[in-house]
Amino acid sequence: QSVLTQPPSVSGTPGQRVTMSCSGGSSNIGSNPVNWYQHLPGTAPKLLIYSSNQRPSGVPDRFSGSKSDTSASLAISGLQSADEADYYCAAWDDSLNGYVFGTGTKVTVL
Amino acid sequence: EVQLVESGGGLVKPGGSLRLSCAASGFTLTSPFSHAWMSWVRQAPGKGLEWVGRLKSRLSGGTTDYAAPVKGRFSISRDDSKDTLYLQLNSLKTEDTAVYYCTWVAKEPSAMLSWGQGTLVTVSS
């Protein structure tokens, strides 16, 4: 059972802005940077956001991340059909001395 | 660009063992594989991503950390002369059935910069 909680699903129409949350605790999100990964079925996951709000080279600025206290969020603006995927937040947990992933959010483009 | 290719997956009986390999390429002279922190992540069928463990570079002490479900049964090692990472899986259980991914980890903020395509391990009698 993951210590980082995400909504199971979010949906939107093309062009819309969607957001998803990631709720944790003081030993993970409250103490360490949050990273976000995009996982399309049948492919390797991909780093989308690191250090809570930084985008790796090549990731469109439609994706943005933020963090406040023990929660984080990912926003996708200008939603596209190619954005249909599972999204996971993650952070190091000082109490567990391990890396923890969120429960995952499936994004559906209507 | 760093590329990671896993191999060694397959069908194994409960209680059995398996060794996975991850061949790395694309590291540079200034940032060689030997300096990289590496990890393994798995995804069971129909489930989310689960961190398995990590191995720091020799420069950083070469120590390992493992997730609670695999601690004492799985072991991560590396051969820097071959740019290869390994995951030794012992005392396998049916719940270890998953696709296993090899990843290159940034020390801070523990972000997984590159992922392999994964290799499937099925534990079944």
PDB file of C-alpha atoms in Angstrom:
ATOM      1  CA  GLN A   1       0.000   0.000   0.000  1.00  0.00           C
ATOM      2  CA  SER A   2       1.500   3.286  -1.167  1.00  0.00           C
ATOM      3  CA  VAL A   3       2.081   6.157   1.231  1.00  0.00           C
ATOM      4  CA  LEU A   4       1.416   8.686  -1.531  1.00  0.00           C
ATOM      5  CA  THR A   5      -2.241   9.020  -2.485  1.00  0.00           C
ATOM      6  CA  GLN A   6      -3.463  10.109  -5.918  1.00  0.00           C
ATOM      7  CA  PRO A   7      -6.959  10.211  -7.438  1.00  0.00           C
ATOM      8  CA  PRO A   8      -7.533   7.068  -9.539  1.00  0.00           C
ATOM      9  CA  SER A   9      -8.556   9.022 -12.605  1.00  0.00           C
ATOM     10  CA  VAL A  10      -9.035  12.445 -14.135  1.00  0.00           C
ATOM     11  CA  SER A  11     -10.486  13.306 -17.526  1.00  0.00           C
ATOM     12  CA  GLY A  12     -10.840  16.261 -19.835  1.00  0.00           C
ATOM     13  CA  THR A  13     -11.534  17.319 -23.374  1.00  0.00           C
ATOM     14  CA  PRO A  14      -8.810  18.320 -25.843  1.00  0.00           C
ATOM     15  CA  GLY A  15      -7.399  21.735 -25.026  1.00  0.00           C
ATOM     16  CA  GLN A  16      -8.658  21.675 -21.466  1.00  0.00           C
ATOM     17  CA  ARG A  17      -6.492  22.009 -18.342  1.00  0.00           C
ATOM     18  CA  VAL A  18      -6.526  19.136 -15.854  1.00  0.00           C
ATOM     19  CA  THR A  19      -4.834  18.757 -12.505  1.00  0.00           C
ATOM     20  CA  MET A  20      -4.100  15.830 -10.237  1.00  0.00           C
ATOM     21  CA  SER A  21      -3.050  15.758  -6.628  1.00  0.00           C
ATOM     22  CA  CYS A  22      -0.513  13.742  -4.652  1.00  0.00           C
ATOM     23  CA  SER A  23      -0.942  13.597  -0.908  1.00  0.00           C
ATOM     24  CA  GLY A  24       1.851  12.404   1.362  1.00  0.00           C
ATOM     25  CA  GLY A  25       3.388  13.097   4.729  1.00  0.00           C
ATOM     26  CA  SER A  26       6.180  14.837   6.568  1.00  0.00           C
ATOM     27  CA  SER A  27       8.727  12.090   5.901  1.00  0.00           C
ATOM     28  CA  ASN A  28       8.328  12.111   2.126  1.00  0.00           C
ATOM     29  CA  ILE A  29       6.795  15.094   0.317  1.00  0.00           C
ATOM     30  CA  GLY A  30       7.201  17.267   3.408  1.00  0.00           C
ATOM     31  CA  SER A  31      10.967  16.669   3.442  1.00  0.00           C
ATOM     32  CA  ASN A  32      12.028  15.810  -0.093  1.00  0.00           C
ATOM     33  CA  PRO A  33      11.544  16.859  -3.707  1.00  0.00           C
ATOM     34  CA  VAL A  34       8.671  15.376  -5.654  1.00  0.00           C
ATOM     35  CA  ASN A  35       9.077  13.783  -9.069  1.00  0.00           C
ATOM     36  CA  TRP A  36       6.387  12.917 -11.584  1.00  0.00           C
ATOM     37  CA  TYR A  37       6.434  10.142 -14.178  1.00  0.00           C
ATOM     38  CA  GLN A  38       4.304   9.503 -17.245  1.00  0.00           C
ATOM     39  CA  HIS A  39       3.644   5.887 -18.170  1.00  0.00           C
ATOM     40  CA  LEU A  40       2.011   4.926 -21.428  1.00  0.00           C
ATOM     41  CA  PRO A  41       0.923   1.267 -21.494  1.00  0.00           C
ATOM     42  CA  GLY A  42       3.529  -1.019 -23.011  1.00  0.00           C
ATOM     43  CA  THR A  43       6.293   1.554 -22.856  1.00  0.00           C
ATOM     44  CA  ALA A  44       8.958   2.576 -20.376  1.00  0.00           C
ATOM     45  CA  PRO A  45       7.919   5.213 -17.838  1.00  0.00           C
ATOM     46  CA  LYS A  46       9.324   8.675 -18.452  1.00  0.00           C
ATOM     47  CA  LEU A  47      10.426  11.401 -16.050  1.00  0.00           C
ATOM     48  CA  LEU A  48       8.066  14.328 -16.490  1.00  0.00           C
ATOM     49  CA  ILE A  49       8.814  16.668 -13.577  1.00  0.00           C
ATOM     50  CA  TYR A  50      11.680  16.638 -11.072  1.00  0.00           C
ATOM     51  CA  SER A  51      12.379  18.673  -7.959  1.00  0.00           C
ATOM     52  CA  SER A  52       8.647  19.383  -7.700  1.00  0.00           C
ATOM     53  CA  ASN A  53       8.466  21.878 -10.579  1.00  0.00           C
ATOM     54  CA  GLN A  54      11.355  21.372 -13.015  1.00  0.00           C
ATOM     55  CA  ARG A  55      10.939  19.920 -16.488  1.00  0.00           C
ATOM     56  CA  PRO A  56      13.629  17.757 -18.100  1.00  0.00           C
ATOM     57  CA  SER A  57      14.744  18.795 -21.540  1.00  0.00           C
ATOM     58  CA  GLY A  58      12.151  17.851 -24.134  1.00  0.00           C
ATOM     59  CA  VAL A  59       9.122  17.905 -21.854  1.00  0.00           C
ATOM     60  CA  PRO A  60       6.585  20.478 -23.112  1.00  0.00           C
ATOM     61  CA  ASP A  61       5.775  23.424 -20.874  1.00  0.00           C
ATOM     62  CA  ARG A  62       2.147  22.251 -20.922  1.00  0.00           C
ATOM     63  CA  PHE A  63       3.203  20.112 -17.966  1.00  0.00           C
ATOM     64  CA  SER A  64       3.797  21.864 -14.660  1.00  0.00           C
ATOM     65  CA  GLY A  65       4.268  20.775 -11.074  1.00  0.00           C
ATOM     66  CA  SER A  66       3.954  22.370  -7.680  1.00  0.00           C
ATOM     67  CA  LYS A  67       4.358  21.426  -4.036  1.00  0.00           C
ATOM     68  CA  SER A  68       2.983  22.756  -0.782  1.00  0.00           C
ATOM     69  CA  ASP A  69       3.709  21.224   2.624  1.00  0.00           C
ATOM     70  CA  THR A  70       2.920  17.521   2.297  1.00  0.00           C
ATOM     71  CA  SER A  71       1.059  17.670  -1.006  1.00  0.00           C
ATOM     72  CA  ALA A  72       1.998  18.099  -4.634  1.00  0.00           C
ATOM     73  CA  SER A  73       0.117  18.523  -7.864  1.00  0.00           C
ATOM     74  CA  LEU A  74       0.619  18.070 -11.578  1.00  0.00           C
ATOM     75  CA  ALA A  75      -1.180  20.161 -14.166  1.00  0.00           C
ATOM     76  CA  ILE A  76      -1.553  19.485 -17.861  1.00  0.00           C
ATOM     77  CA  SER A  77      -2.724  22.404 -19.958  1.00  0.00           C
ATOM     78  CA  GLY A  78      -3.823  22.195 -23.578  1.00  0.00           C
ATOM     79  CA  LEU A  79      -4.737  18.531 -23.081  1.00  0.00           C
ATOM     80  CA  GLN A  80      -3.953  16.296 -26.056  1.00  0.00           C
ATOM     81  CA  SER A  81      -4.915  12.728 -26.914  1.00  0.00           C
ATOM     82  CA  ALA A  82      -1.224  11.813 -26.642  1.00  0.00           C
ATOM     83  CA  ASP A  83      -1.409  12.703 -22.940  1.00  0.00           C
ATOM     84  CA  GLU A  84      -3.579   9.672 -22.199  1.00  0.00           C
ATOM     85  CA  ALA A  85      -1.416   7.743 -19.771  1.00  0.00           C
ATOM     86  CA  ASP A  86      -0.883   6.867 -16.147  1.00  0.00           C
ATOM     87  CA  TYR A  87       0.846   9.501 -14.043  1.00  0.00           C
ATOM     88  CA  TYR A  88       2.758   8.764 -10.839  1.00  0.00           C
ATOM     89  CA  CYS A  89       4.164  11.080  -8.216  1.00  0.00           C
ATOM     90  CA  ALA A  90       7.156   9.878  -6.206  1.00  0.00           C
ATOM     91  CA  ALA A  91       9.533  10.985  -3.493  1.00  0.00           C
ATOM     92  CA  TRP A  92      12.181   9.654  -1.159  1.00  0.00           C
ATOM     93  CA  ASP A  93      10.781   8.700   2.253  1.00  0.00           C
ATOM     94  CA  ASP A  94      13.161   9.336   5.156  1.00  0.00           C
ATOM     95  CA  SER A  95      11.243   7.085   7.566  1.00  0.00           C
ATOM     96  CA  LEU A  96      11.105   4.116   5.217  1.00  0.00           C
ATOM     97  CA  ASN A  97      14.580   4.872   3.829  1.00  0.00           C
ATOM     98  CA  GLY A  98      13.165   4.123   0.425  1.00  0.00           C
ATOM     99  CA  TYR A  99      11.595   5.660  -2.650  1.00  0.00           C
ATOM    100  CA  VAL A 100       7.819   5.696  -2.731  1.00  0.00           C
ATOM    101  CA  PHE A 101       5.498   6.011  -5.701  1.00  0.00           C
ATOM    102  CA  GLY A 102       1.980   7.343  -5.614  1.00  0.00           C
ATOM    103  CA  THR A 103      -1.013   5.152  -6.358  1.00  0.00           C
ATOM    104  CA  GLY A 104      -1.178   6.532  -9.891  1.00  0.00           C
ATOM    105  CA  THR A 105      -3.719   8.602 -11.814  1.00  0.00           C
ATOM    106  CA  LYS A 106      -5.100   7.578 -15.179  1.00  0.00           C
ATOM    107  CA  VAL A 107      -5.712  10.515 -17.507  1.00  0.00           C
ATOM    108  CA  THR A 108      -8.438  10.075 -20.114  1.00  0.00           C
ATOM    109  CA  VAL A 109      -9.007  12.482 -22.967  1.00  0.00           C
ATOM    110  CA  LEU A 110     -12.704  12.538 -23.827  1.00  0.00           C
TER     111      LEU A 110
ATOM    112  CA  GLU B   1      21.487   9.450 -24.646  1.00  0.00           C
ATOM    113  CA  VAL B   2      21.597   6.779 -21.967  1.00  0.00           C
ATOM    114  CA  GLN B   3      19.990   3.482 -22.936  1.00  0.00           C
ATOM    115  CA  LEU B   4      19.193   0.628 -20.592  1.00  0.00           C
ATOM    116  CA  VAL B   5      18.333  -2.885 -21.755  1.00  0.00           C
ATOM    117  CA  GLU B   6      17.097  -5.480 -19.283  1.00  0.00           C
ATOM    118  CA  SER B   7      17.281  -9.234 -19.797  1.00  0.00           C
ATOM    119  CA  GLY B   8      16.949 -12.445 -17.830  1.00  0.00           C
ATOM    120  CA  GLY B   9      13.239 -12.490 -17.112  1.00  0.00           C
ATOM    121  CA  GLY B  10      11.164 -15.627 -17.423  1.00  0.00           C
ATOM    122  CA  LEU B  11       9.001 -18.190 -15.680  1.00  0.00           C
ATOM    123  CA  VAL B  12      10.196 -19.508 -12.338  1.00  0.00           C
ATOM    124  CA  LYS B  13       8.587 -21.613  -9.626  1.00  0.00           C
ATOM    125  CA  PRO B  14       7.854 -20.254  -6.149  1.00  0.00           C
ATOM    126  CA  GLY B  15      10.976 -20.501  -4.029  1.00  0.00           C
ATOM    127  CA  GLY B  16      13.202 -20.312  -7.073  1.00  0.00           C
ATOM    128  CA  SER B  17      15.835 -17.813  -8.133  1.00  0.00           C
ATOM    129  CA  LEU B  18      16.557 -15.628 -11.114  1.00  0.00           C
ATOM    130  CA  ARG B  19      19.159 -13.046 -12.057  1.00  0.00           C
ATOM    131  CA  LEU B  20      18.224 -10.025 -14.134  1.00  0.00           C
ATOM    132  CA  SER B  21      20.763  -7.980 -16.046  1.00  0.00           C
ATOM    133  CA  CYS B  22      20.657  -4.396 -17.258  1.00  0.00           C
ATOM    134  CA  ALA B  23      23.141  -3.395 -19.942  1.00  0.00           C
ATOM    135  CA  ALA B  24      23.805   0.337 -20.017  1.00  0.00           C
ATOM    136  CA  SER B  25      25.102   2.433 -22.878  1.00  0.00           C
ATOM    137  CA  GLY B  26      25.354   6.105 -23.733  1.00  0.00           C
ATOM    138  CA  PHE B  27      27.175   7.184 -20.604  1.00  0.00           C
ATOM    139  CA  THR B  28      30.045   9.588 -21.239  1.00  0.00           C
ATOM    140  CA  LEU B  29      33.693   9.838 -20.242  1.00  0.00           C
ATOM    141  CA  THR B  30      32.871  12.696 -17.889  1.00  0.00           C
ATOM    142  CA  SER B  31      29.793  10.919 -16.549  1.00  0.00           C
ATOM    143  CA  PRO B  32      30.561   7.204 -16.791  1.00  0.00           C
ATOM    144  CA  PHE B  33      28.341   4.327 -15.737  1.00  0.00           C
ATOM    145  CA  SER B  34      30.623   3.759 -12.754  1.00  0.00           C
ATOM    146  CA  HIS B  35      29.526   7.125 -11.321  1.00  0.00           C
ATOM    147  CA  ALA B  36      25.824   6.411 -11.770  1.00  0.00           C
ATOM    148  CA  TRP B  37      23.363   5.548  -9.045  1.00  0.00           C
ATOM    149  CA  MET B  38      21.051   2.834 -10.343  1.00  0.00           C
ATOM    150  CA  SER B  39      17.800   1.308  -9.213  1.00  0.00           C
ATOM    151  CA  TRP B  40      15.174  -1.297 -10.000  1.00  0.00           C
ATOM    152  CA  VAL B  41      11.442  -0.623 -10.156  1.00  0.00           C
ATOM    153  CA  ARG B  42       8.711  -3.172 -10.798  1.00  0.00           C
ATOM    154  CA  GLN B  43       5.097  -3.191 -11.883  1.00  0.00           C
ATOM    155  CA  ALA B  44       2.869  -6.146 -11.096  1.00  0.00           C
ATOM    156  CA  PRO B  45       0.037  -6.912 -13.540  1.00  0.00           C
ATOM    157  CA  GLY B  46      -2.700  -4.329 -13.170  1.00  0.00           C
ATOM    158  CA  LYS B  47      -0.842  -2.524 -10.396  1.00  0.00           C
ATOM    159  CA  GLY B  48       1.193   0.650 -10.048  1.00  0.00           C
ATOM    160  CA  LEU B  49       4.914   1.246  -9.970  1.00  0.00           C
ATOM    161  CA  GLU B  50       6.843  -0.090  -6.975  1.00  0.00           C
ATOM    162  CA  TRP B  51      10.429   0.756  -6.070  1.00  0.00           C
ATOM    163  CA  VAL B  52      12.553  -2.343  -5.469  1.00  0.00           C
ATOM    164  CA  GLY B  53      15.920  -0.924  -4.461  1.00  0.00           C
ATOM    165  CA  ARG B  54      18.939   1.150  -5.417  1.00  0.00           C
ATOM    166  CA  LEU B  55      22.712   0.848  -5.633  1.00  0.00           C
ATOM    167  CA  LYS B  56      24.920   3.863  -5.184  1.00  0.00           C
ATOM    168  CA  SER B  57      28.113   4.343  -7.157  1.00  0.00           C
ATOM    169  CA  ARG B  58      31.376   3.110  -5.688  1.00  0.00           C
ATOM    170  CA  LEU B  59      32.370   6.767  -5.278  1.00  0.00           C
ATOM    171  CA  SER B  60      29.335   7.247  -3.048  1.00  0.00           C
ATOM    172  CA  GLY B  61      30.078   4.154  -1.017  1.00  0.00           C
ATOM    173  CA  GLY B  62      28.503   1.487  -3.207  1.00  0.00           C
ATOM    174  CA  THR B  63      25.765   0.839  -0.668  1.00  0.00           C
ATOM    175  CA  THR B  64      22.312  -0.557  -1.319  1.00  0.00           C
ATOM    176  CA  ASP B  65      18.818   0.167  -0.050  1.00  0.00           C
ATOM    177  CA  TYR B  66      15.817  -2.105  -0.536  1.00  0.00           C
ATOM    178  CA  ALA B  67      12.064  -1.941  -0.211  1.00  0.00           C
ATOM    179  CA  ALA B  68      10.656  -3.883   2.722  1.00  0.00           C
ATOM    180  CA  PRO B  69       8.891  -6.596   0.633  1.00  0.00           C
ATOM    181  CA  VAL B  70      12.162  -7.682  -1.016  1.00  0.00           C
ATOM    182  CA  LYS B  71      14.730  -7.012   1.703  1.00  0.00           C
ATOM    183  CA  GLY B  72      16.736 -10.135   2.471  1.00  0.00           C
ATOM    184  CA  ARG B  73      15.595 -11.878  -0.719  1.00  0.00           C
ATOM    185  CA  PHE B  74      16.752  -9.572  -3.527  1.00  0.00           C
ATOM    186  CA  SER B  75      20.247  -8.239  -4.095  1.00  0.00           C
ATOM    187  CA  ILE B  76      21.491  -5.501  -6.428  1.00  0.00           C
ATOM    188  CA  SER B  77      25.050  -5.486  -7.751  1.00  0.00           C
ATOM    189  CA  ARG B  78      27.017  -4.011 -10.626  1.00  0.00           C
ATOM    190  CA  ASP B  79      29.980  -4.714 -12.874  1.00  0.00           C
ATOM    191  CA  ASP B  80      31.369  -1.334 -13.845  1.00  0.00           C
ATOM    192  CA  SER B  81      33.835  -2.947 -16.255  1.00  0.00           C
ATOM    193  CA  LYS B  82      30.834  -4.195 -18.259  1.00  0.00           C
ATOM    194  CA  ASP B  83      28.497  -1.215 -17.650  1.00  0.00           C
ATOM    195  CA  THR B  84      25.983  -3.709 -16.304  1.00  0.00           C
ATOM    196  CA  LEU B  85      23.604  -3.731 -13.351  1.00  0.00           C
ATOM    197  CA  TYR B  86      22.197  -6.910 -11.835  1.00  0.00           C
ATOM    198  CA  LEU B  87      19.230  -7.901  -9.705  1.00  0.00           C
ATOM    199  CA  GLN B  88      19.437 -11.271  -7.981  1.00  0.00           C
ATOM    200  CA  LEU B  89      15.984 -12.537  -7.018  1.00  0.00           C
ATOM    201  CA  ASN B  90      15.885 -15.366  -4.453  1.00  0.00           C
ATOM    202  CA  SER B  91      13.079 -17.110  -2.570  1.00  0.00           C
ATOM    203  CA  LEU B  92      10.636 -15.859  -5.158  1.00  0.00           C
ATOM    204  CA  LYS B  93       6.951 -15.565  -4.338  1.00  0.00           C
ATOM    205  CA  THR B  94       3.947 -15.374  -6.642  1.00  0.00           C
ATOM    206  CA  GLU B  95       3.534 -11.725  -5.638  1.00  0.00           C
ATOM    207  CA  ASP B  96       6.948 -10.969  -7.167  1.00  0.00           C
ATOM    208  CA  THR B  97       5.419 -11.482 -10.618  1.00  0.00           C
ATOM    209  CA  ALA B  98       5.991  -8.179 -12.406  1.00  0.00           C
ATOM    210  CA  VAL B  99       7.771  -6.306 -15.142  1.00  0.00           C
ATOM    211  CA  TYR B 100      11.122  -5.223 -13.729  1.00  0.00           C
ATOM    212  CA  TYR B 101      12.628  -1.938 -14.912  1.00  0.00           C
ATOM    213  CA  CYS B 102      16.211  -0.812 -14.561  1.00  0.00           C
ATOM    214  CA  THR B 103      16.626   2.934 -14.021  1.00  0.00           C
ATOM    215  CA  TRP B 104      19.401   5.530 -13.838  1.00  0.00           C
ATOM    216  CA  VAL B 105      18.899   7.707 -10.788  1.00  0.00           C
ATOM    217  CA  ALA B 106      19.912  11.308 -10.145  1.00  0.00           C
ATOM    218  CA  LYS B 107      21.342  11.535  -6.622  1.00  0.00           C
ATOM    219  CA  GLU B 108      19.266  14.607  -5.915  1.00  0.00           C
ATOM    220  CA  PRO B 109      16.326  14.730  -6.199  1.00  0.00           C
ATOM    221  CA  SER B 110      16.273  10.915  -6.496  1.00  0.00           C
ATOM    222  CA  ALA B 111      14.686  11.291  -9.908  1.00  0.00           C
ATOM    223  CA  MET B 112      14.790   8.362 -12.315  1.00  0.00           C
ATOM    224  CA  LEU B 113      16.295   9.920 -15.404  1.00  0.00           C
ATOM    225  CA  SER B 114      16.254   6.948 -17.768  1.00  0.00           C
ATOM    226  CA  TRP B 115      14.318   3.696 -17.827  1.00  0.00           C
ATOM    227  CA  GLY B 116      14.767   0.440 -19.654  1.00  0.00           C
ATOM    228  CA  GLN B 117      11.900  -1.283 -21.467  1.00  0.00           C
ATOM    229  CA  GLY B 118      11.562  -3.848 -18.699  1.00  0.00           C
ATOM    230  CA  THR B 119      11.729  -7.617 -18.414  1.00  0.00           C
ATOM    231  CA  LEU B 120       8.866  -9.827 -17.243  1.00  0.00           C
ATOM    232  CA  VAL B 121       9.307 -12.166 -14.307  1.00  0.00           C
ATOM    233  CA  THR B 122       6.510 -14.674 -13.741  1.00  0.00           C
ATOM    234  CA  VAL B 123       6.488 -16.713 -10.544  1.00  0.00           C
ATOM    235  CA  SER B 124       4.095 -19.617 -10.846  1.00  0.00           C
ATOM    236  CA  SER B 125       3.946 -23.319 -10.190  1.00  0.00           C
TER     237      SER B 125
END
